PDB file of C-alpha atoms and ligand atoms in Angstrom:
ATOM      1  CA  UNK E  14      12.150 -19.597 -15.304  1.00 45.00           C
ATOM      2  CA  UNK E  15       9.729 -16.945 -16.813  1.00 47.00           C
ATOM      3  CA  UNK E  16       6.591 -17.121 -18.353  1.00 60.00           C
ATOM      4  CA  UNK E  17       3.981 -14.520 -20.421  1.00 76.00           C
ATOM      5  CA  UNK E  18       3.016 -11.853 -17.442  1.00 92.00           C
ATOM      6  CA  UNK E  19      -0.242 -12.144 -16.414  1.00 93.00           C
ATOM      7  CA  UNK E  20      -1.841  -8.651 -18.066  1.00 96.00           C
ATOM      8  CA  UNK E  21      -4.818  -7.600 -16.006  1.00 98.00           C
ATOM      9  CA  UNK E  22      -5.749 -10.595 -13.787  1.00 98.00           C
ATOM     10  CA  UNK E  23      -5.880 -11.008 -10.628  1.00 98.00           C
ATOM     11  CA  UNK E  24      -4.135 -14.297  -9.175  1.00 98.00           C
ATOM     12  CA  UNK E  25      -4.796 -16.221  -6.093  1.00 98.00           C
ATOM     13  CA  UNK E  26      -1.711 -17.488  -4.177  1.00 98.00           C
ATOM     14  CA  UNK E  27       1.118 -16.421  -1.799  1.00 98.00           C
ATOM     15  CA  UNK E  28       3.100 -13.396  -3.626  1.00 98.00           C
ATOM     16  CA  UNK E  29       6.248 -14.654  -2.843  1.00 97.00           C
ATOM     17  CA  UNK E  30       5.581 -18.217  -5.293  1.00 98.00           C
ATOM     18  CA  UNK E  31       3.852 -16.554  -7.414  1.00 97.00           C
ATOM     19  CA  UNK E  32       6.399 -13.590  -8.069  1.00 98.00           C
ATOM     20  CA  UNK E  33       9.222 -16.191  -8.337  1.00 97.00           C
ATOM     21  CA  UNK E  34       8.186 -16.646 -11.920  1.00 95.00           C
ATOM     22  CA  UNK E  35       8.295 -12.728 -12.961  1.00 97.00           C
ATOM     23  CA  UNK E  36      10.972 -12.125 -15.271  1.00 97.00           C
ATOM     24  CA  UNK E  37      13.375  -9.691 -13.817  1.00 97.00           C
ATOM     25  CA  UNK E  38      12.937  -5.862 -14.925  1.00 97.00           C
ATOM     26  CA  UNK E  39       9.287  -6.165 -16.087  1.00 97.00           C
ATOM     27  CA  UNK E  40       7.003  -4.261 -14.209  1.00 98.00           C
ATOM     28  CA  UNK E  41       6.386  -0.123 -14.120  1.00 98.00           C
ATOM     29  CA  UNK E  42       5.736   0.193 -10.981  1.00 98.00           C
ATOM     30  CA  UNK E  43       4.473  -1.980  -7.703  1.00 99.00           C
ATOM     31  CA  UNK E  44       1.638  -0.098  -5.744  1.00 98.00           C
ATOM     32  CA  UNK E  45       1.050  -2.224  -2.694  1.00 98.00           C
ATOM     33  CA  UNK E  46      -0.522  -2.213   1.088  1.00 98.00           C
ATOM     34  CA  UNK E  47       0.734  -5.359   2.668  1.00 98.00           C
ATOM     35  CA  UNK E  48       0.186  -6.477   6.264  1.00 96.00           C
ATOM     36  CA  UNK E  49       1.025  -4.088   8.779  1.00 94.00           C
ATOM     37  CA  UNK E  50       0.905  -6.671  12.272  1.00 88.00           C
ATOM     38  CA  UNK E  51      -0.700  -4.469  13.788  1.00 84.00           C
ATOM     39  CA  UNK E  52      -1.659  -7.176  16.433  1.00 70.00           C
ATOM     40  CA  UNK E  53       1.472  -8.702  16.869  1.00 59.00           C
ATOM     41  CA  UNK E  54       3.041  -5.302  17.722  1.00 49.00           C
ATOM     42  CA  UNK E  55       0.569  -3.781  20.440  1.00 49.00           C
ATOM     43  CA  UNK E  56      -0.901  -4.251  23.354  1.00 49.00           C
ATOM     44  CA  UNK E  57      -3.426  -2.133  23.578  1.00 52.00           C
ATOM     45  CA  UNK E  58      -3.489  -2.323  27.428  1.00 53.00           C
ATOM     46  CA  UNK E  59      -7.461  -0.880  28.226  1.00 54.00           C
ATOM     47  CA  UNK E  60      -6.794   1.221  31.143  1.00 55.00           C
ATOM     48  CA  UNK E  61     -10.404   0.326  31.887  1.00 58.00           C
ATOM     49  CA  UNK E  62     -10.589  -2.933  32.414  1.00 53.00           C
ATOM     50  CA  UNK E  63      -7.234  -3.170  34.551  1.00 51.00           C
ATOM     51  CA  UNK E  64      -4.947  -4.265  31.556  1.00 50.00           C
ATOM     52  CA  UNK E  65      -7.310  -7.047  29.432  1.00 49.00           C
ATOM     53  CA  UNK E  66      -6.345  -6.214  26.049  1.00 51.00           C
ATOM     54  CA  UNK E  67      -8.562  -4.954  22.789  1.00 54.00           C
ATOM     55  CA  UNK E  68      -8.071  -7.269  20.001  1.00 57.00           C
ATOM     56  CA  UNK E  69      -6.942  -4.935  17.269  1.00 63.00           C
ATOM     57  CA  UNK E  70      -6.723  -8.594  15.242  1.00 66.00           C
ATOM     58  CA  UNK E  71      -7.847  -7.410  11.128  1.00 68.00           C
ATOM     59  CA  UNK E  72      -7.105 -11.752  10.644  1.00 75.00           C
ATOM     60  CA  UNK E  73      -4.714 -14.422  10.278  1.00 80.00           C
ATOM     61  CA  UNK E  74      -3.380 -12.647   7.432  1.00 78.00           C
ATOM     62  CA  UNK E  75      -2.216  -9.579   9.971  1.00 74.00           C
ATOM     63  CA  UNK E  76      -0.096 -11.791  12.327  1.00 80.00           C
ATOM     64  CA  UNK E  77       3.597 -12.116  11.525  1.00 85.00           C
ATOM     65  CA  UNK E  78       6.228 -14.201  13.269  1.00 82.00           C
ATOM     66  CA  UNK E  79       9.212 -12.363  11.829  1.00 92.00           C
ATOM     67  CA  UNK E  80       7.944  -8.897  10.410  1.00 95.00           C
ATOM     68  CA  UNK E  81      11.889  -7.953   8.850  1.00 96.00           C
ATOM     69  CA  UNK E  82      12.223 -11.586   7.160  1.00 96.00           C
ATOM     70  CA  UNK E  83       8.515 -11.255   5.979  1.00 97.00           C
ATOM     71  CA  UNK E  84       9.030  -7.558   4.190  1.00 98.00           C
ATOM     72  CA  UNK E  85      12.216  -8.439   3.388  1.00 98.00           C
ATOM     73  CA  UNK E  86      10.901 -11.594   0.885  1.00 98.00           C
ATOM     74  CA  UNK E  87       8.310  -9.505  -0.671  1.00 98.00           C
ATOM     75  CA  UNK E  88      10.255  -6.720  -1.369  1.00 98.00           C
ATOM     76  CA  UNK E  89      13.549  -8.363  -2.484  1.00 98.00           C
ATOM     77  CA  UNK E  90      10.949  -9.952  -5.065  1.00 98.00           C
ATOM     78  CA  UNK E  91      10.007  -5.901  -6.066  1.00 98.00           C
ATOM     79  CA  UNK E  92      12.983  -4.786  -6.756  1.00 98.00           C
ATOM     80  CA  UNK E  93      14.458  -7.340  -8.850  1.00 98.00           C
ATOM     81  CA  UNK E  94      11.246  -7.573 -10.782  1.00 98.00           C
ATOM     82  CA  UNK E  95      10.734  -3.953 -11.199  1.00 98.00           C
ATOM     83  CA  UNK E  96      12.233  -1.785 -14.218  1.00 97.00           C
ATOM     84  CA  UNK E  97      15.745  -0.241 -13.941  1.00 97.00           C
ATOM     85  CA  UNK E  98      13.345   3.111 -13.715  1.00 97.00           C
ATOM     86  CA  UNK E  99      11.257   1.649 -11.620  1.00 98.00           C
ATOM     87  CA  UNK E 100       9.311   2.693  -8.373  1.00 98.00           C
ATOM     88  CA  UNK E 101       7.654   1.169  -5.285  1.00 98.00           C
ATOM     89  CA  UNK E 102       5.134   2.842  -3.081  1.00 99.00           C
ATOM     90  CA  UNK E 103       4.127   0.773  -0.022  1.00 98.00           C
ATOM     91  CA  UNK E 104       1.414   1.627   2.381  1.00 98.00           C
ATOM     92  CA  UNK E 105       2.555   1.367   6.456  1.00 98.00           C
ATOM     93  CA  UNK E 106       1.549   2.456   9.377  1.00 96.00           C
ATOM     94  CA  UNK E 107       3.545   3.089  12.530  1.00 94.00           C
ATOM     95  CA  UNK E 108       3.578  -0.541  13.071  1.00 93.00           C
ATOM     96  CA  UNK E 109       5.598  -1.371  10.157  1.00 96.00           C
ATOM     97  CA  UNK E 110       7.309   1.387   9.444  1.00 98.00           C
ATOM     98  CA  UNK E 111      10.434   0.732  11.084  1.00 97.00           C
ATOM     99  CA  UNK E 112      10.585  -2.463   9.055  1.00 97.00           C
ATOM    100  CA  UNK E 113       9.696  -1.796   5.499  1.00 98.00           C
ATOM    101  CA  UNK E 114      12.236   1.455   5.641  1.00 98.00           C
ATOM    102  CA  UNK E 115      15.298  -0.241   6.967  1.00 98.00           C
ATOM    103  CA  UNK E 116      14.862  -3.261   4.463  1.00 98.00           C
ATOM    104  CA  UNK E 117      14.015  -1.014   1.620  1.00 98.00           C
ATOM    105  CA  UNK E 118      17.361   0.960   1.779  1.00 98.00           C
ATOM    106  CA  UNK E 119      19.099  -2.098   2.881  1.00 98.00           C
ATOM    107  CA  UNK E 120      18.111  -3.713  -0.778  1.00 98.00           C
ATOM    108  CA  UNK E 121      18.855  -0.994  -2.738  1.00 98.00           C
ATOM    109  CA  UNK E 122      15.662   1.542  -3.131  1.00 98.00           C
ATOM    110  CA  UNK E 123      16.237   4.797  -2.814  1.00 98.00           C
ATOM    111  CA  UNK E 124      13.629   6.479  -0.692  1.00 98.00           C
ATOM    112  CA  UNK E 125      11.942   9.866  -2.457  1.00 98.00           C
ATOM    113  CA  UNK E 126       9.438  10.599  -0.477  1.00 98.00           C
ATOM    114  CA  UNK E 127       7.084   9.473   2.890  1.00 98.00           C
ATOM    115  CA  UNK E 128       3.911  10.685   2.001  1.00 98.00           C
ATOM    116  CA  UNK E 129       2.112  11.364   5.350  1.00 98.00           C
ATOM    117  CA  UNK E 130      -2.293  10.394   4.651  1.00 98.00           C
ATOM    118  CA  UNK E 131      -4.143  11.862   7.528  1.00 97.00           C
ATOM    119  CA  UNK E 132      -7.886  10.439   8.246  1.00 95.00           C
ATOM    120  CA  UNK E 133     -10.164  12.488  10.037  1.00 93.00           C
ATOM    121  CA  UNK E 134     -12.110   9.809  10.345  1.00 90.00           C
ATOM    122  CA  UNK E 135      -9.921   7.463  12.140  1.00 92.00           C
ATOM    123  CA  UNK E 136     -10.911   5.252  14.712  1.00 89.00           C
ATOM    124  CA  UNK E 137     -10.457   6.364  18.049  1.00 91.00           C
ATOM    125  CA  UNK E 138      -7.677   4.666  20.359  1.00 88.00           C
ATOM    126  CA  UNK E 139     -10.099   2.468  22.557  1.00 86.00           C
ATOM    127  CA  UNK E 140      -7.661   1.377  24.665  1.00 85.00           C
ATOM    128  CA  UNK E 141      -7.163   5.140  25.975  1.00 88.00           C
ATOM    129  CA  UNK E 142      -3.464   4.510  26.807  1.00 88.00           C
ATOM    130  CA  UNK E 143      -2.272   6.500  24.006  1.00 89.00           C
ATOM    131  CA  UNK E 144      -3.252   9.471  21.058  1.00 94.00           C
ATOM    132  CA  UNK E 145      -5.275   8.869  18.390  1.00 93.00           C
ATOM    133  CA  UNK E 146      -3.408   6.859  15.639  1.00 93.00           C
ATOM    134  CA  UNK E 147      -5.242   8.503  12.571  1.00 96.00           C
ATOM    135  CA  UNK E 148      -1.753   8.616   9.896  1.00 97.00           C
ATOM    136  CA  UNK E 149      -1.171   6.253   7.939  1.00 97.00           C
ATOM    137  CA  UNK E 150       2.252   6.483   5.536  1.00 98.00           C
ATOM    138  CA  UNK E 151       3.218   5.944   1.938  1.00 98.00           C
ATOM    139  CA  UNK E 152       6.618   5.452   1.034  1.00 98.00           C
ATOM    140  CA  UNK E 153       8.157   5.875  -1.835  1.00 98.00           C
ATOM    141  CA  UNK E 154      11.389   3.931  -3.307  1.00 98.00           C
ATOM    142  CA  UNK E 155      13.196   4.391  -6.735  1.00 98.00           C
ATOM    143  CA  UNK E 156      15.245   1.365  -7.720  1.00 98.00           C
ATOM    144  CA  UNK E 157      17.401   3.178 -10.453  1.00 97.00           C
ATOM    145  CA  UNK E 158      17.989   6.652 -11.061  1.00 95.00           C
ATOM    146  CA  UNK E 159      15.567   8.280 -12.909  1.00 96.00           C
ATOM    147  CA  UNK E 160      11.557   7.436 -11.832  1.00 98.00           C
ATOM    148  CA  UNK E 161       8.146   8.534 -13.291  1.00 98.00           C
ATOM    149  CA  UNK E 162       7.088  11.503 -11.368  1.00 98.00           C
ATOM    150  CA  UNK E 163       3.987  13.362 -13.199  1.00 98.00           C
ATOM    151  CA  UNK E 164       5.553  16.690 -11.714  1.00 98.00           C
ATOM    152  CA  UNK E 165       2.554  18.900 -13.705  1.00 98.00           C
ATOM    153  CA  UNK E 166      -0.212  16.425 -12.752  1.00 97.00           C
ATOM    154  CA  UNK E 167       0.726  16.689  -9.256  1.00 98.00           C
ATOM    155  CA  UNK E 168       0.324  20.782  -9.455  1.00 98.00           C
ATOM    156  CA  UNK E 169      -3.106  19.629 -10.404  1.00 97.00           C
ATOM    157  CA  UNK E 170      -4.557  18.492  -7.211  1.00 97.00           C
ATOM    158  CA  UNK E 171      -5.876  20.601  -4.447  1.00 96.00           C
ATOM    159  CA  UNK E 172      -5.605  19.274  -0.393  1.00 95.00           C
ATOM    160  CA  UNK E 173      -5.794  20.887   2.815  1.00 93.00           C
ATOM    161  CA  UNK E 174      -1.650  21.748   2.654  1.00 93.00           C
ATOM    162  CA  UNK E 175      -1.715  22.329  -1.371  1.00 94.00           C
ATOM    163  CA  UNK E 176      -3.440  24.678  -3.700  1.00 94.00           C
ATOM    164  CA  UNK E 177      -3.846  23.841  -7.510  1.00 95.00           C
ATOM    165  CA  UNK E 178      -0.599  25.349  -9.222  1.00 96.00           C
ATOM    166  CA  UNK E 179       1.316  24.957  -6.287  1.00 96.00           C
ATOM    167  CA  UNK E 180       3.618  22.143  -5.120  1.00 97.00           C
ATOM    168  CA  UNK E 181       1.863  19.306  -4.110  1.00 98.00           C
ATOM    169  CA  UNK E 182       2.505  18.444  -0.174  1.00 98.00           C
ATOM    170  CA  UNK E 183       3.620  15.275   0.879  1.00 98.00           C
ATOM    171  CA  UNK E 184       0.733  15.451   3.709  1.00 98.00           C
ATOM    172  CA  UNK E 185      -2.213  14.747   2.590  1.00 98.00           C
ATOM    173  CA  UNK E 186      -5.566  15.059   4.432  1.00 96.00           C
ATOM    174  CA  UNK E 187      -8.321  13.082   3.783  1.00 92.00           C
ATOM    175  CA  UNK E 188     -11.330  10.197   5.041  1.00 82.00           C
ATOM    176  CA  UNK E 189     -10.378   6.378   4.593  1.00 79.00           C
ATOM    177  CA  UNK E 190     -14.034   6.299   3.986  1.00 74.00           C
ATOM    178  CA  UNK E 191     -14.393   9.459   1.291  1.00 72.00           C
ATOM    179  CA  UNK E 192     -16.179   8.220  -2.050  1.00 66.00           C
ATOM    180  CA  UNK E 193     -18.049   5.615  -0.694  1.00 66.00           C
ATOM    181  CA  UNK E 194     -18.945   3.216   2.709  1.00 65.00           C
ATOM    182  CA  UNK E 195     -16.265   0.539   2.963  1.00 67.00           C
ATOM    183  CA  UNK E 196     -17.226  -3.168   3.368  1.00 69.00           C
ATOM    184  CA  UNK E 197     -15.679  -5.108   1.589  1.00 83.00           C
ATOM    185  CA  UNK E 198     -12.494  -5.677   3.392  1.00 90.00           C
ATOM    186  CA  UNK E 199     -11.295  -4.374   6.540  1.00 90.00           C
ATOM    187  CA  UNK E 200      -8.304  -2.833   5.447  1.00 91.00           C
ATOM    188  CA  UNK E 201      -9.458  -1.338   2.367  1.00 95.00           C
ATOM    189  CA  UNK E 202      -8.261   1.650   0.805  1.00 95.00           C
ATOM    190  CA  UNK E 203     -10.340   4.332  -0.800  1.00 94.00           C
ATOM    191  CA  UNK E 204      -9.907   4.682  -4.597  1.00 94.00           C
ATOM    192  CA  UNK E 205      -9.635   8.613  -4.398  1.00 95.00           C
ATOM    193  CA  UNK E 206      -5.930   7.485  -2.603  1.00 97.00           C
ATOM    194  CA  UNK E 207      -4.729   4.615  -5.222  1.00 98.00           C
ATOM    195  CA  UNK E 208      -5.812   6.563  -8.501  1.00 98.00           C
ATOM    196  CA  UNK E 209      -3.690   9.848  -6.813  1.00 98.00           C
ATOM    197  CA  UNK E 210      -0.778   8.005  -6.237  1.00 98.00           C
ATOM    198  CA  UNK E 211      -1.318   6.316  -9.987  1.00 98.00           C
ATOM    199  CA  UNK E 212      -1.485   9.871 -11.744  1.00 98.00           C
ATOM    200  CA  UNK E 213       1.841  11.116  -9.864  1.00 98.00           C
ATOM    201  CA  UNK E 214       3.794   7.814 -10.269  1.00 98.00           C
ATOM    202  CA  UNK E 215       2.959   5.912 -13.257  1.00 98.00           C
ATOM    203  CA  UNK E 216       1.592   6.505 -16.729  1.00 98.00           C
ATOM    204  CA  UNK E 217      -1.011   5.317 -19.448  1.00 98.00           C
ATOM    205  CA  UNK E 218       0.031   1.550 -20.314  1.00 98.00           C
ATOM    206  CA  UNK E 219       2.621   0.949 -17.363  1.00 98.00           C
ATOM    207  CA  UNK E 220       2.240  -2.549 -16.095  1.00 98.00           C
ATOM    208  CA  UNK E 221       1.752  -1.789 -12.131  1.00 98.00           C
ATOM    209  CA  UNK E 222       1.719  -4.978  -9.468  1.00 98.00           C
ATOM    210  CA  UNK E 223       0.144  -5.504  -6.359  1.00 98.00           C
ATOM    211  CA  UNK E 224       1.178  -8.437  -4.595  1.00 98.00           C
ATOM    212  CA  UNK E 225      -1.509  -7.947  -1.670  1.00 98.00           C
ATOM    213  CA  UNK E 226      -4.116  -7.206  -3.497  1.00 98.00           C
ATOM    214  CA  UNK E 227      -7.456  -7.335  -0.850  1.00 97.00           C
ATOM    215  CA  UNK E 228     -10.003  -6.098  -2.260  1.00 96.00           C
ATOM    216  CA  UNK E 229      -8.821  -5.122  -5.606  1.00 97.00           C
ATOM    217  CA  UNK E 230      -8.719  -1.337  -5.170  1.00 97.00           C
ATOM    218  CA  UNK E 231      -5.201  -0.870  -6.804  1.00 98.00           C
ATOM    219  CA  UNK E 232      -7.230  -2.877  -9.898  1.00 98.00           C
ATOM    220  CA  UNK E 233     -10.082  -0.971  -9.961  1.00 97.00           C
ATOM    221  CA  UNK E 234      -8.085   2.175  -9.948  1.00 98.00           C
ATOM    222  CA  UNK E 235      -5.811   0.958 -12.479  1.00 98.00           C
ATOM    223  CA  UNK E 236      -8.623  -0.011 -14.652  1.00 98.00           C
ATOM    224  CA  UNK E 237     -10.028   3.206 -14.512  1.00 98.00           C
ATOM    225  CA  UNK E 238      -6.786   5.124 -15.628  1.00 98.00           C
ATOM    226  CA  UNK E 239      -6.099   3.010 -18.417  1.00 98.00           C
ATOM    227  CA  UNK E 240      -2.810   1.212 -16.682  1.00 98.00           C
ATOM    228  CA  UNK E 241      -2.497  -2.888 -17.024  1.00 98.00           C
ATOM    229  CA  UNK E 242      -2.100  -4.670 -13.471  1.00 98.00           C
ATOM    230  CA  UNK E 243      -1.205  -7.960 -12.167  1.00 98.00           C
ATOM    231  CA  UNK E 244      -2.888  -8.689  -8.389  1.00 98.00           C
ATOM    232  CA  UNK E 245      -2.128 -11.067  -6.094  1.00 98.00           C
ATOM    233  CA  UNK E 246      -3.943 -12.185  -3.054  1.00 98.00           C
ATOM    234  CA  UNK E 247      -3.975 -15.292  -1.251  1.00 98.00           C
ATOM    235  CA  UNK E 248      -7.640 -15.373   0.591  1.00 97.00           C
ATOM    236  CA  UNK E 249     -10.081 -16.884  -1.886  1.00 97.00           C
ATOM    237  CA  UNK E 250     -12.895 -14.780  -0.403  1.00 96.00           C
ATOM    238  CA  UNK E 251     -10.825 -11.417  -0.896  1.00 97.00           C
ATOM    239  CA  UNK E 252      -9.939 -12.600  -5.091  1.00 97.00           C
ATOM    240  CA  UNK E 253     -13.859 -13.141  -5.420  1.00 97.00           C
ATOM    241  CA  UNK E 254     -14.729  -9.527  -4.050  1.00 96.00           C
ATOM    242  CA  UNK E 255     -11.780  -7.964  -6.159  1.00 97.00           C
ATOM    243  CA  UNK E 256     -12.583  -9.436  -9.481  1.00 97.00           C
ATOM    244  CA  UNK E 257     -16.122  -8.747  -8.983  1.00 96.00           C
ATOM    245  CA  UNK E 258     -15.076  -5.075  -8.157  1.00 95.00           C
ATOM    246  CA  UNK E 259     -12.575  -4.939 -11.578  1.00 93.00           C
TER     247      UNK E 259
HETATM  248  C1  SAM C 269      -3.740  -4.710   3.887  1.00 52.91           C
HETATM  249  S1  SAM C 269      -4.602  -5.848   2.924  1.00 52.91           S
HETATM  250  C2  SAM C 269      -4.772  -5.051   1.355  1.00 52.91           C
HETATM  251  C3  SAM C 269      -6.075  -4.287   1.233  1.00 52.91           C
HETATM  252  C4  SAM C 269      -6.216  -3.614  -0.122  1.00 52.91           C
HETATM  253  N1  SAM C 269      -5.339  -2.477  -0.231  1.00 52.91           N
HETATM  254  C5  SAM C 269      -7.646  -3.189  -0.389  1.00 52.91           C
HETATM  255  O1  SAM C 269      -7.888  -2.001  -0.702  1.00 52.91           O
HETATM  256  O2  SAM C 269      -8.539  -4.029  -0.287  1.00 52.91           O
HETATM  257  C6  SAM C 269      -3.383  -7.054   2.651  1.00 52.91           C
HETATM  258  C7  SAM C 269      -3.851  -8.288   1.915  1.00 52.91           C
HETATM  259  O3  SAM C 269      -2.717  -9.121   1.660  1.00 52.91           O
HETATM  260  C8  SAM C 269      -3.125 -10.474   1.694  1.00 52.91           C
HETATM  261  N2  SAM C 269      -1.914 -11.275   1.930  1.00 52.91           N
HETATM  262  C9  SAM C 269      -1.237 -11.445   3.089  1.00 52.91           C
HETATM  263  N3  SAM C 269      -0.141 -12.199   2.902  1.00 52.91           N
HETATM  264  C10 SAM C 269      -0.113 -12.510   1.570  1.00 52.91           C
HETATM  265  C11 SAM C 269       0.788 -13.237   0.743  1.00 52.91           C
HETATM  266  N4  SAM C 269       1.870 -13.823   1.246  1.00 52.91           N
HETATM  267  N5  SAM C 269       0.519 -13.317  -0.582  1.00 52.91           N
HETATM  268  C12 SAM C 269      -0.593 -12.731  -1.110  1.00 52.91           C
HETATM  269  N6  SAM C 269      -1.490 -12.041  -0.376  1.00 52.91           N
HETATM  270  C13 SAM C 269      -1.250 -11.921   0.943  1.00 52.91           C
HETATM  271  C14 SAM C 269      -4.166 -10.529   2.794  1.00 52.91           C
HETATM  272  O4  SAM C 269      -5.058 -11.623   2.619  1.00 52.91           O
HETATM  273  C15 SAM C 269      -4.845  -9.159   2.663  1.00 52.91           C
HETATM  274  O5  SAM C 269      -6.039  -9.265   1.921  1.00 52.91           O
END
């Protein structure tokens, strides 16, 4: 079955029903920062306090029974809904990693590129029974064989590796909490991060889908840089703060 996409609204429900309906090949490009577990994964034994663990617990929506069967729905969903030149680029952290890389290739996406985002202003490990996790990772998948890659945009932007008219490093330094305090949602991602990732990968008028939406940031960014969207997000308190924010 397929119906009229969606153009620029954001829809409450679980991603996995709601992409069922998508029409295969339709979309530009997915953008998306889904669960990472990162409770279900760790301990974080507290050296401390003789073992009692930290909750590290973001909510329900972080915990996971079966992380590979879990990224392997969503993103089986992504690739057949995505265009033959079509590209994903899905946020993870060391907790997920693993996961989301080995089912990627396994379905077919070619992977481009692991972007590395460093935050200086990561939380400490409170736990103290290990370093500092402060990177957080991007990856990138192509489903066919050709990809929208703004090569000239990207020799645009200046970080700590890169200098403006240089190639653009795949490491790329910067707060979680530059351009503004975040409150909205504890996993939220700064714009400055989404609307990078939109000039590079996508271009004016692409349909681009987030199936874990949050707080709406991939919208917001989208909005501003004159791409259409389609978000989905299951928490009714998370779709009231991201289509207030778009
Ligand atoms: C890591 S957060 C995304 C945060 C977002 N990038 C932002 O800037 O606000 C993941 C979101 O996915 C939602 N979620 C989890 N499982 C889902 C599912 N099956 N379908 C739709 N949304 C889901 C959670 O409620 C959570 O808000």
């Amino acid at each position: 079955m397929s119906l009229e996409l969606p153009k620029n609204k954001i829809i409450q429900g679980d991603c996995l029903e709601v992409m069922k309906d998508f029409p295969d090949n339709s979309v530009d490009l997915v953008l998306t920062d889904p669960p990472y577990n990162i409770d279900g994964n760790f301990d974080m034994k507290n050296l401390e306090s003789k073992g009692k663990d930290y909750s590290t617990n973001k909510g329900e929506w972080d915990s996971i029974d079966s992380l590979d069967k879990f990224n392997g729905g969503f993103l089986n969903e992504c690739f057949r809904i995505l265009e033959c030149q079509g590209s994903i680029l899905v946020f993870a952290s060391q907790h997920n990693i693993f996961s989301v890389g080995k089912i990627m290739k396994e379905i077919g996406f070619e992977i481009y590129n692991i972007i590395k985002w460093i935050k200086p202003d990561a939380m400490p490990n409170m736990s103290k029974s290990r370093l500092k996790q402060d990177t957080e990772y991007i990856i990138l998948g192509i489903k066919g064989e050709d990809y929208t890659f703004n090569y000239n945009e990207s020799l645009q932007i200046e970080d700590k590796f890169s200098r403006k008219g240089k190639q653009l490093s795949d490491t790329w330094i910067s707060g979680k909490t530059k351009g503004g305090k975040r409150d909205k949602h504890p996993t939220q991602k700064p714009t400055w991060i989404i609307e990078r990732l939109l000039e590079i990968y996508s271009l004016e008028g692409d349909l681009v889908l987030d199936p874990f939406l949050g707080s709406g940031t991939t919208a917001v960014a989208c909005k501003k840089l004159g791409r259409d969207f389609i978000g989905i997000e299951k928490e009714e308190k998370y779709v009231k703060i991201a289509r207030e924010r778009s």
